[in-house]
PDB file of C-alpha atoms and ligand atoms in Angstrom:
ATOM      1  CA  MET A  17      68.197 106.757  92.151  1.00  0.00           C
ATOM      2  CA  ASP A  18      70.542 104.011  92.802  1.00  0.00           C
ATOM      3  CA  ARG A  19      73.280 103.640  95.362  1.00  0.00           C
ATOM      4  CA  ILE A  20      76.430 101.342  95.427  1.00  0.00           C
ATOM      5  CA  ALA A  21      78.546 101.039  98.344  1.00  0.00           C
ATOM      6  CA  ILE A  22      82.258 100.452  97.705  1.00  0.00           C
ATOM      7  CA  ILE A  23      84.203  98.667 100.517  1.00  0.00           C
ATOM      8  CA  SER A  24      87.703  98.098 100.456  1.00  0.00           C
ATOM      9  CA  ASP A  25      90.726  96.658 102.385  1.00  0.00           C
ATOM     10  CA  ILE A  26      88.818  94.599 105.326  1.00  0.00           C
ATOM     11  CA  HIS A  27      91.905  92.845 106.264  1.00  0.00           C
ATOM     12  CA  GLY A  28      90.234  90.429 108.567  1.00  0.00           C
ATOM     13  CA  ASN A  29      88.954  92.945 110.858  1.00  0.00           C
ATOM     14  CA  LEU A  30      85.258  91.903 111.945  1.00  0.00           C
ATOM     15  CA  PRO A  31      84.216  94.558 114.299  1.00  0.00           C
ATOM     16  CA  ALA A  32      84.860  97.030 111.324  1.00  0.00           C
ATOM     17  CA  LEU A  33      83.441  94.946 108.800  1.00  0.00           C
ATOM     18  CA  ARG A  34      79.992  94.479 110.692  1.00  0.00           C
ATOM     19  CA  ALA A  35      79.940  97.959 111.848  1.00  0.00           C
ATOM     20  CA  THR A  36      80.384  99.076 108.057  1.00  0.00           C
ATOM     21  CA  LEU A  37      77.999  96.632 106.722  1.00  0.00           C
ATOM     22  CA  GLY A  38      75.498  97.749 109.447  1.00  0.00           C
ATOM     23  CA  ASP A  39      75.626 101.323 108.216  1.00  0.00           C
ATOM     24  CA  ILE A  40      75.189 100.371 104.551  1.00  0.00           C
ATOM     25  CA  ALA A  41      71.924  98.359 105.556  1.00  0.00           C
ATOM     26  CA  ALA A  42      70.815 101.039 107.803  1.00  0.00           C
ATOM     27  CA  ARG A  43      71.084 103.324 104.751  1.00  0.00           C
ATOM     28  CA  GLY A  44      68.777 100.840 102.725  1.00  0.00           C
ATOM     29  CA  ILE A  45      71.778 100.211 100.283  1.00  0.00           C
ATOM     30  CA  THR A  46      71.808  96.412  99.076  1.00  0.00           C
ATOM     31  CA  ARG A  47      74.391  96.602  96.361  1.00  0.00           C
ATOM     32  CA  ILE A  48      78.015  96.523  97.519  1.00  0.00           C
ATOM     33  CA  PHE A  49      81.449  96.133  95.493  1.00  0.00           C
ATOM     34  CA  CYS A  50      84.560  95.197  96.962  1.00  0.00           C
ATOM     35  CA  LEU A  51      88.036  96.673  95.865  1.00  0.00           C
ATOM     36  CA  GLY A  52      89.945  93.688  97.391  1.00  0.00           C
ATOM     37  CA  ASP A  53      92.521  92.795 100.291  1.00  0.00           C
ATOM     38  CA  LEU A  54      89.864  90.903 102.266  1.00  0.00           C
ATOM     39  CA  VAL A  55      92.375  88.928 104.111  1.00  0.00           C
ATOM     40  CA  GLY A  56      95.824  89.388 106.136  1.00  0.00           C
ATOM     41  CA  LYS A  57      96.980  91.764 108.785  1.00  0.00           C
ATOM     42  CA  GLY A  58      93.966  91.120 111.022  1.00  0.00           C
ATOM     43  CA  PRO A  59      92.801  87.898 112.639  1.00  0.00           C
ATOM     44  CA  HIS A  60      89.670  86.746 110.871  1.00  0.00           C
ATOM     45  CA  SER A  61      90.704  86.546 107.130  1.00  0.00           C
ATOM     46  CA  ASP A  62      88.277  83.493 107.038  1.00  0.00           C
ATOM     47  CA  GLN A  63      85.121  85.193 108.405  1.00  0.00           C
ATOM     48  CA  ALA A  64      85.996  88.202 106.096  1.00  0.00           C
ATOM     49  CA  VAL A  65      86.003  86.170 102.994  1.00  0.00           C
ATOM     50  CA  ASP A  66      82.708  84.453 103.906  1.00  0.00           C
ATOM     51  CA  ILE A  67      80.997  87.586 104.937  1.00  0.00           C
ATOM     52  CA  CYS A  68      82.204  89.569 101.947  1.00  0.00           C
ATOM     53  CA  ARG A  69      81.327  86.837  99.510  1.00  0.00           C
ATOM     54  CA  ALA A  70      77.777  86.617 100.569  1.00  0.00           C
ATOM     55  CA  ALA A  71      77.098  90.531 101.099  1.00  0.00           C
ATOM     56  CA  CYS A  72      79.259  91.656  97.870  1.00  0.00           C
ATOM     57  CA  GLU A  73      77.753  91.592  94.388  1.00  0.00           C
ATOM     58  CA  ALA A  74      81.391  91.704  92.892  1.00  0.00           C
ATOM     59  CA  THR A  75      85.031  91.788  94.232  1.00  0.00           C
ATOM     60  CA  VAL A  76      88.334  92.605  92.457  1.00  0.00           C
ATOM     61  CA  ARG A  77      91.842  91.103  93.678  1.00  0.00           C
ATOM     62  CA  GLY A  78      94.119  92.933  96.203  1.00  0.00           C
ATOM     63  CA  ASN A  79      97.846  92.362  96.881  1.00  0.00           C
ATOM     64  CA  TRP A  80      97.176  90.406  99.994  1.00  0.00           C
ATOM     65  CA  ASP A  81      94.611  88.057  98.015  1.00  0.00           C
ATOM     66  CA  ASP A  82      97.153  87.679  95.504  1.00  0.00           C
ATOM     67  CA  PHE A  83     100.441  86.803  97.404  1.00  0.00           C
ATOM     68  CA  ILE A  84      98.593  85.137  99.952  1.00  0.00           C
ATOM     69  CA  LEU A  85      97.966  82.282  97.380  1.00  0.00           C
ATOM     70  CA  ASN A  86     101.705  81.461  97.350  1.00  0.00           C
ATOM     71  CA  GLU A  87     103.351  78.978  99.760  1.00  0.00           C
ATOM     72  CA  THR A  88     105.857  80.521 102.064  1.00  0.00           C
ATOM     73  CA  ASP A  89     108.308  80.007 104.641  1.00  0.00           C
ATOM     74  CA  LYS A  90     107.294  83.227 106.414  1.00  0.00           C
ATOM     75  CA  PRO A  91     105.682  82.368 109.668  1.00  0.00           C
ATOM     76  CA  THR A  92     102.997  85.334 109.608  1.00  0.00           C
ATOM     77  CA  LEU A  93     101.686  84.491 106.120  1.00  0.00           C
ATOM     78  CA  GLN A  94     101.669  80.643 106.968  1.00  0.00           C
ATOM     79  CA  TRP A  95      99.350  81.807 109.888  1.00  0.00           C
ATOM     80  CA  HIS A  96      97.047  83.606 107.649  1.00  0.00           C
ATOM     81  CA  ARG A  97      97.096  81.169 104.996  1.00  0.00           C
ATOM     82  CA  GLN A  98      96.149  78.357 107.545  1.00  0.00           C
ATOM     83  CA  ARG A  99      93.078  80.143 108.698  1.00  0.00           C
ATOM     84  CA  LEU A 100      91.875  80.596 105.295  1.00  0.00           C
ATOM     85  CA  GLY A 101      92.231  77.052 104.127  1.00  0.00           C
ATOM     86  CA  PRO A 102      92.047  75.777 100.557  1.00  0.00           C
ATOM     87  CA  ALA A 103      88.830  76.640  99.498  1.00  0.00           C
ATOM     88  CA  ARG A 104      88.894  80.133 100.342  1.00  0.00           C
ATOM     89  CA  LEU A 105      92.320  80.481  98.855  1.00  0.00           C
ATOM     90  CA  ASP A 106      90.994  78.872  95.682  1.00  0.00           C
ATOM     91  CA  TYR A 107      88.396  81.620  95.650  1.00  0.00           C
ATOM     92  CA  LEU A 108      90.737  84.437  96.095  1.00  0.00           C
ATOM     93  CA  GLY A 109      92.635  83.321  92.927  1.00  0.00           C
ATOM     94  CA  THR A 110      89.289  83.677  91.064  1.00  0.00           C
ATOM     95  CA  LEU A 111      88.897  87.238  91.651  1.00  0.00           C
ATOM     96  CA  PRO A 112      89.252  89.616  88.479  1.00  0.00           C
ATOM     97  CA  ASN A 113      91.521  92.874  88.011  1.00  0.00           C
ATOM     98  CA  VAL A 114      89.021  95.348  87.432  1.00  0.00           C
ATOM     99  CA  LEU A 115      85.094  95.916  87.585  1.00  0.00           C
ATOM    100  CA  GLU A 116      83.428  98.442  85.218  1.00  0.00           C
ATOM    101  CA  PHE A 117      80.114  99.624  84.671  1.00  0.00           C
ATOM    102  CA  ALA A 118      78.223 102.656  83.592  1.00  0.00           C
ATOM    103  CA  MET A 119      76.264 105.037  86.057  1.00  0.00           C
ATOM    104  CA  SER A 120      74.509 108.319  85.161  1.00  0.00           C
ATOM    105  CA  GLY A 121      76.375 108.591  81.926  1.00  0.00           C
ATOM    106  CA  LYS A 122      79.717 108.088  83.449  1.00  0.00           C
ATOM    107  CA  ARG A 123      82.177 104.998  83.030  1.00  0.00           C
ATOM    108  CA  ILE A 124      83.250 103.810  86.112  1.00  0.00           C
ATOM    109  CA  ARG A 125      86.298 101.610  86.530  1.00  0.00           C
ATOM    110  CA  LEU A 126      87.367  99.917  89.920  1.00  0.00           C
ATOM    111  CA  PHE A 127      90.471  98.198  90.698  1.00  0.00           C
ATOM    112  CA  HIS A 128      92.490  97.618  94.191  1.00  0.00           C
ATOM    113  CA  ALA A 129      95.682  99.511  93.516  1.00  0.00           C
ATOM    114  CA  SER A 130      96.258 101.070  90.048  1.00  0.00           C
ATOM    115  CA  GLN A 131      96.021 100.494  86.519  1.00  0.00           C
ATOM    116  CA  GLU A 132      99.415  98.571  86.453  1.00  0.00           C
ATOM    117  CA  SER A 133      98.846  96.262  88.828  1.00  0.00           C
ATOM    118  CA  VAL A 134      97.659  95.202  92.400  1.00  0.00           C
ATOM    119  CA  TYR A 135     101.180  95.960  93.621  1.00  0.00           C
ATOM    120  CA  HIS A 136     101.571  99.509  91.997  1.00  0.00           C
ATOM    121  CA  ARG A 137     100.815 101.997  94.700  1.00  0.00           C
ATOM    122  CA  VAL A 138      99.499 105.375  93.768  1.00  0.00           C
ATOM    123  CA  GLN A 139      99.370 108.008  97.006  1.00  0.00           C
ATOM    124  CA  MET A 140      96.707 110.751  97.355  1.00  0.00           C
ATOM    125  CA  ASP A 141      99.898 113.383  96.994  1.00  0.00           C
ATOM    126  CA  ASP A 142     101.220 111.653  93.941  1.00  0.00           C
ATOM    127  CA  SER A 143     101.717 114.037  91.051  1.00  0.00           C
ATOM    128  CA  ARG A 144      98.773 114.901  88.377  1.00  0.00           C
ATOM    129  CA  ASP A 145     100.545 112.733  85.790  1.00  0.00           C
ATOM    130  CA  ILE A 146     100.619 109.610  87.951  1.00  0.00           C
ATOM    131  CA  HIS A 147      96.763 110.548  88.775  1.00  0.00           C
ATOM    132  CA  MET A 148      95.876 110.936  85.139  1.00  0.00           C
ATOM    133  CA  ALA A 149      97.361 107.750  84.291  1.00  0.00           C
ATOM    134  CA  MET A 150      95.129 105.862  86.275  1.00  0.00           C
ATOM    135  CA  PHE A 151      92.380 106.471  83.789  1.00  0.00           C
ATOM    136  CA  THR A 152      94.591 104.719  80.837  1.00  0.00           C
ATOM    137  CA  ASN A 153      94.044 101.218  79.618  1.00  0.00           C
ATOM    138  CA  THR A 154      96.981  98.729  80.242  1.00  0.00           C
ATOM    139  CA  PRO A 155      97.234  94.944  79.984  1.00  0.00           C
ATOM    140  CA  PHE A 156      96.331  94.830  83.643  1.00  0.00           C
ATOM    141  CA  THR A 157      92.877  96.746  83.006  1.00  0.00           C
ATOM    142  CA  GLY A 158      92.051  95.500  79.465  1.00  0.00           C
ATOM    143  CA  ASP A 159      90.647  97.478  76.562  1.00  0.00           C
ATOM    144  CA  GLY A 160      87.412  98.646  78.034  1.00  0.00           C
ATOM    145  CA  PRO A 161      86.018 102.154  77.352  1.00  0.00           C
ATOM    146  CA  ALA A 162      88.216 104.962  78.916  1.00  0.00           C
ATOM    147  CA  PRO A 163      86.624 105.515  82.477  1.00  0.00           C
ATOM    148  CA  ASP A 164      85.249 109.068  83.712  1.00  0.00           C
ATOM    149  CA  VAL A 165      85.383 107.889  87.264  1.00  0.00           C
ATOM    150  CA  VAL A 166      88.306 105.613  88.794  1.00  0.00           C
ATOM    151  CA  GLY A 167      87.968 104.241  92.381  1.00  0.00           C
ATOM    152  CA  TYR A 168      90.481 102.450  94.056  1.00  0.00           C
ATOM    153  CA  GLY A 169      91.631 100.961  97.475  1.00  0.00           C
ATOM    154  CA  ASP A 170      95.174  99.869  98.756  1.00  0.00           C
ATOM    155  CA  ILE A 171      96.370 103.050 100.385  1.00  0.00           C
ATOM    156  CA  HIS A 172      94.031 102.786 103.252  1.00  0.00           C
ATOM    157  CA  SER A 173      93.298 106.413 103.067  1.00  0.00           C
ATOM    158  CA  ALA A 174      90.095 107.861 101.565  1.00  0.00           C
ATOM    159  CA  TYR A 175      90.210 110.910  99.298  1.00  0.00           C
ATOM    160  CA  ALA A 176      88.299 112.283  96.343  1.00  0.00           C
ATOM    161  CA  LYS A 177      89.552 114.898  93.585  1.00  0.00           C
ATOM    162  CA  SER A 178      88.132 115.933  90.284  1.00  0.00           C
ATOM    163  CA  PHE A 179      90.319 117.132  87.471  1.00  0.00           C
ATOM    164  CA  ARG A 180      90.068 117.484  83.797  1.00  0.00           C
ATOM    165  CA  ASN A 181      86.539 116.217  83.325  1.00  0.00           C
ATOM    166  CA  ARG A 182      87.659 113.029  85.715  1.00  0.00           C
ATOM    167  CA  THR A 183      87.028 111.931  88.876  1.00  0.00           C
ATOM    168  CA  LEU A 184      89.512 109.921  91.129  1.00  0.00           C
ATOM    169  CA  PHE A 185      88.727 108.527  94.381  1.00  0.00           C
ATOM    170  CA  ASN A 186      89.991 106.271  96.981  1.00  0.00           C
ATOM    171  CA  ALA A 187      87.478 104.439  99.504  1.00  0.00           C
ATOM    172  CA  GLY A 188      89.692 104.104 102.207  1.00  0.00           C
ATOM    173  CA  SER A 189      89.860 100.853 104.469  1.00  0.00           C
ATOM    174  CA  VAL A 190      87.432  99.217 106.330  1.00  0.00           C
ATOM    175  CA  GLY A 191      89.623  97.304 108.519  1.00  0.00           C
ATOM    176  CA  ASN A 192      92.871  99.083 108.734  1.00  0.00           C
ATOM    177  CA  PRO A 193      92.443 102.943 108.224  1.00  0.00           C
ATOM    178  CA  LEU A 194      95.725 104.816 107.843  1.00  0.00           C
ATOM    179  CA  ASP A 195      94.184 108.312 107.986  1.00  0.00           C
ATOM    180  CA  ILE A 196      91.421 108.223 110.614  1.00  0.00           C
ATOM    181  CA  THR A 197      90.807 105.608 113.320  1.00  0.00           C
ATOM    182  CA  GLN A 198      87.149 104.746 111.675  1.00  0.00           C
ATOM    183  CA  ALA A 199      86.343 102.406 109.170  1.00  0.00           C
ATOM    184  CA  SER A 200      85.923 103.865 105.610  1.00  0.00           C
ATOM    185  CA  TYR A 201      83.825 103.358 102.595  1.00  0.00           C
ATOM    186  CA  ALA A 202      82.270 105.093  99.620  1.00  0.00           C
ATOM    187  CA  ILE A 203      78.834 105.508  98.152  1.00  0.00           C
ATOM    188  CA  LEU A 204      78.096 106.165  94.578  1.00  0.00           C
ATOM    189  CA  GLU A 205      74.682 107.610  93.600  1.00  0.00           C
ATOM    190  CA  GLY A 206      73.003 107.662  90.144  1.00  0.00           C
ATOM    191  CA  THR A 207      71.388 105.827  87.780  1.00  0.00           C
ATOM    192  CA  TYR A 208      73.105 102.325  87.612  1.00  0.00           C
ATOM    193  CA  GLY A 209      73.822 100.917  84.103  1.00  0.00           C
ATOM    194  CA  SER A 210      72.704 104.095  82.357  1.00  0.00           C
ATOM    195  CA  SER A 211      74.913 105.779  79.814  1.00  0.00           C
ATOM    196  CA  ALA A 212      72.528 108.919  79.782  1.00  0.00           C
ATOM    197  CA  ALA A 213      73.724 111.783  81.806  1.00  0.00           C
ATOM    198  CA  SER A 214      71.905 112.336  85.029  1.00  0.00           C
ATOM    199  CA  PRO A 215      72.793 113.388  88.561  1.00  0.00           C
ATOM    200  CA  PHE A 216      75.757 111.819  89.974  1.00  0.00           C
ATOM    201  CA  GLY A 217      77.178 111.719  93.593  1.00  0.00           C
ATOM    202  CA  LEU A 218      80.034 110.276  95.447  1.00  0.00           C
ATOM    203  CA  GLN A 219      80.248 110.230  99.379  1.00  0.00           C
ATOM    204  CA  LEU A 220      83.043 109.196 101.576  1.00  0.00           C
ATOM    205  CA  ILE A 221      81.769 107.759 104.831  1.00  0.00           C
ATOM    206  CA  ARG A 222      83.576 107.095 108.150  1.00  0.00           C
ATOM    207  CA  VAL A 223      81.934 104.448 110.723  1.00  0.00           C
ATOM    208  CA  PRO A 224      83.165 104.329 114.400  1.00  0.00           C
ATOM    209  CA  TYR A 225      83.709 100.812 115.395  1.00  0.00           C
ATOM    210  CA  ASP A 226      85.201  98.963 118.603  1.00  0.00           C
ATOM    211  CA  ILE A 227      88.938  99.036 117.960  1.00  0.00           C
ATOM    212  CA  GLU A 228      89.702  97.430 121.353  1.00  0.00           C
ATOM    213  CA  ARG A 229      87.520  94.538 120.275  1.00  0.00           C
ATOM    214  CA  ALA A 230      89.317  93.958 117.278  1.00  0.00           C
ATOM    215  CA  ILE A 231      92.724  94.199 118.913  1.00  0.00           C
ATOM    216  CA  SER A 232      91.353  91.467 121.658  1.00  0.00           C
ATOM    217  CA  ASP A 233      89.823  89.200 119.048  1.00  0.00           C
ATOM    218  CA  ALA A 234      93.650  89.161 117.554  1.00  0.00           C
ATOM    219  CA  ALA A 235      95.336  88.512 120.848  1.00  0.00           C
ATOM    220  CA  ALA A 236      92.782  85.604 121.689  1.00  0.00           C
ATOM    221  CA  LEU A 237      94.083  83.907 118.519  1.00  0.00           C
ATOM    222  CA  GLY A 238      97.539  84.676 119.290  1.00  0.00           C
ATOM    223  CA  MET A 239      97.848  86.505 115.947  1.00  0.00           C
ATOM    224  CA  PRO A 240     101.270  87.339 114.720  1.00  0.00           C
ATOM    225  CA  GLU A 241     102.834  91.005 114.779  1.00  0.00           C
ATOM    226  CA  LEU A 242      99.708  91.910 117.315  1.00  0.00           C
ATOM    227  CA  ALA A 243     101.727  94.884 118.828  1.00  0.00           C
ATOM    228  CA  ALA A 244     102.048  96.564 115.176  1.00  0.00           C
ATOM    229  CA  TYR A 245      98.415  95.769 114.302  1.00  0.00           C
ATOM    230  CA  ALA A 246      97.032  97.271 117.621  1.00  0.00           C
ATOM    231  CA  ASN A 247      99.207 100.296 117.059  1.00  0.00           C
ATOM    232  CA  GLU A 248      97.727 100.961 113.605  1.00  0.00           C
ATOM    233  CA  LEU A 249      94.254 100.532 114.579  1.00  0.00           C
ATOM    234  CA  ARG A 250      94.700 103.078 117.542  1.00  0.00           C
ATOM    235  CA  THR A 251      96.848 105.510 115.766  1.00  0.00           C
ATOM    236  CA  ALA A 252      96.045 105.119 112.194  1.00  0.00           C
ATOM    237  CA  ARG A 253      99.704 105.328 111.753  1.00  0.00           C
ATOM    238  CA  TYR A 254     101.500 102.967 109.086  1.00  0.00           C
ATOM    239  CA  ARG A 255     104.068 100.350 110.669  1.00  0.00           C
ATOM    240  CA  GLY A 256     106.245 100.853 107.621  1.00  0.00           C
ATOM    241  CA  ARG A 257     106.306 104.651 107.874  1.00  0.00           C
ATOM    242  CA  LYS A 258     109.962 105.690 107.278  1.00  0.00           C
ATOM    243  CA  VAL A 259     109.654 109.410 108.362  1.00  0.00           C
ATOM    244  CA  ASP A 260     107.011 111.312 110.250  1.00  0.00           C
ATOM    245  CA  VAL A 261     106.073 113.978 108.133  1.00  0.00           C
ATOM    246  CA  GLU A 262     103.186 115.518 110.261  1.00  0.00           C
TER     247      GLU A 262
HETATM  248 MN1   MN B1459      95.323  96.805 101.789  1.00  0.00          MN
END
């Protein structure tokens, strides 16, 4: 039985990344795929890129990894770009849209946000039609075989649902979770690379980490928008939230 760890949305949070990679290693899992958004929001975009590049077998591009490539007059984005430097920005520019492979007879497709683009967001409580569309081919995904399992990140909220012989899951966020104040990742279990049906499993894992250390790291570096970042890490509530529905 093979196991693959799926991490996403690290956003420069080193205490969360280290805790997550530690948990993955403690389980004896060596194959890690990353669903993007390594950078921005948190203070250590540079080290997040370096560590993920070394630890992950493959990585797709997230929305932050995409717009951070552009020169900007916004001070917050300038700060994160400066910490990354040109070589890491070049690396982010090489990341693919999707990862596809077979596991236990299922076709797996992984991307950051949706089948449309890194910017097209699909929430856990969106309609069944919107969730069904996640399994279709588009100019963004290319013309690979139709997937049976789709995994993504972007919304920073982990979930899994099965319907109409398909499974859709979100790995949640390692470094900026907006559902539970613990780092999130997924494990796929089965026979990697096999197109023959065999037992297949999906697990969503939560990893506690030192949130106050993550915040003090950001404060020590004078990171912009610190208060909003600290509040998100401590409460798992998105800063852009318009209406409190809870
Ligand atoms: Mn993100």
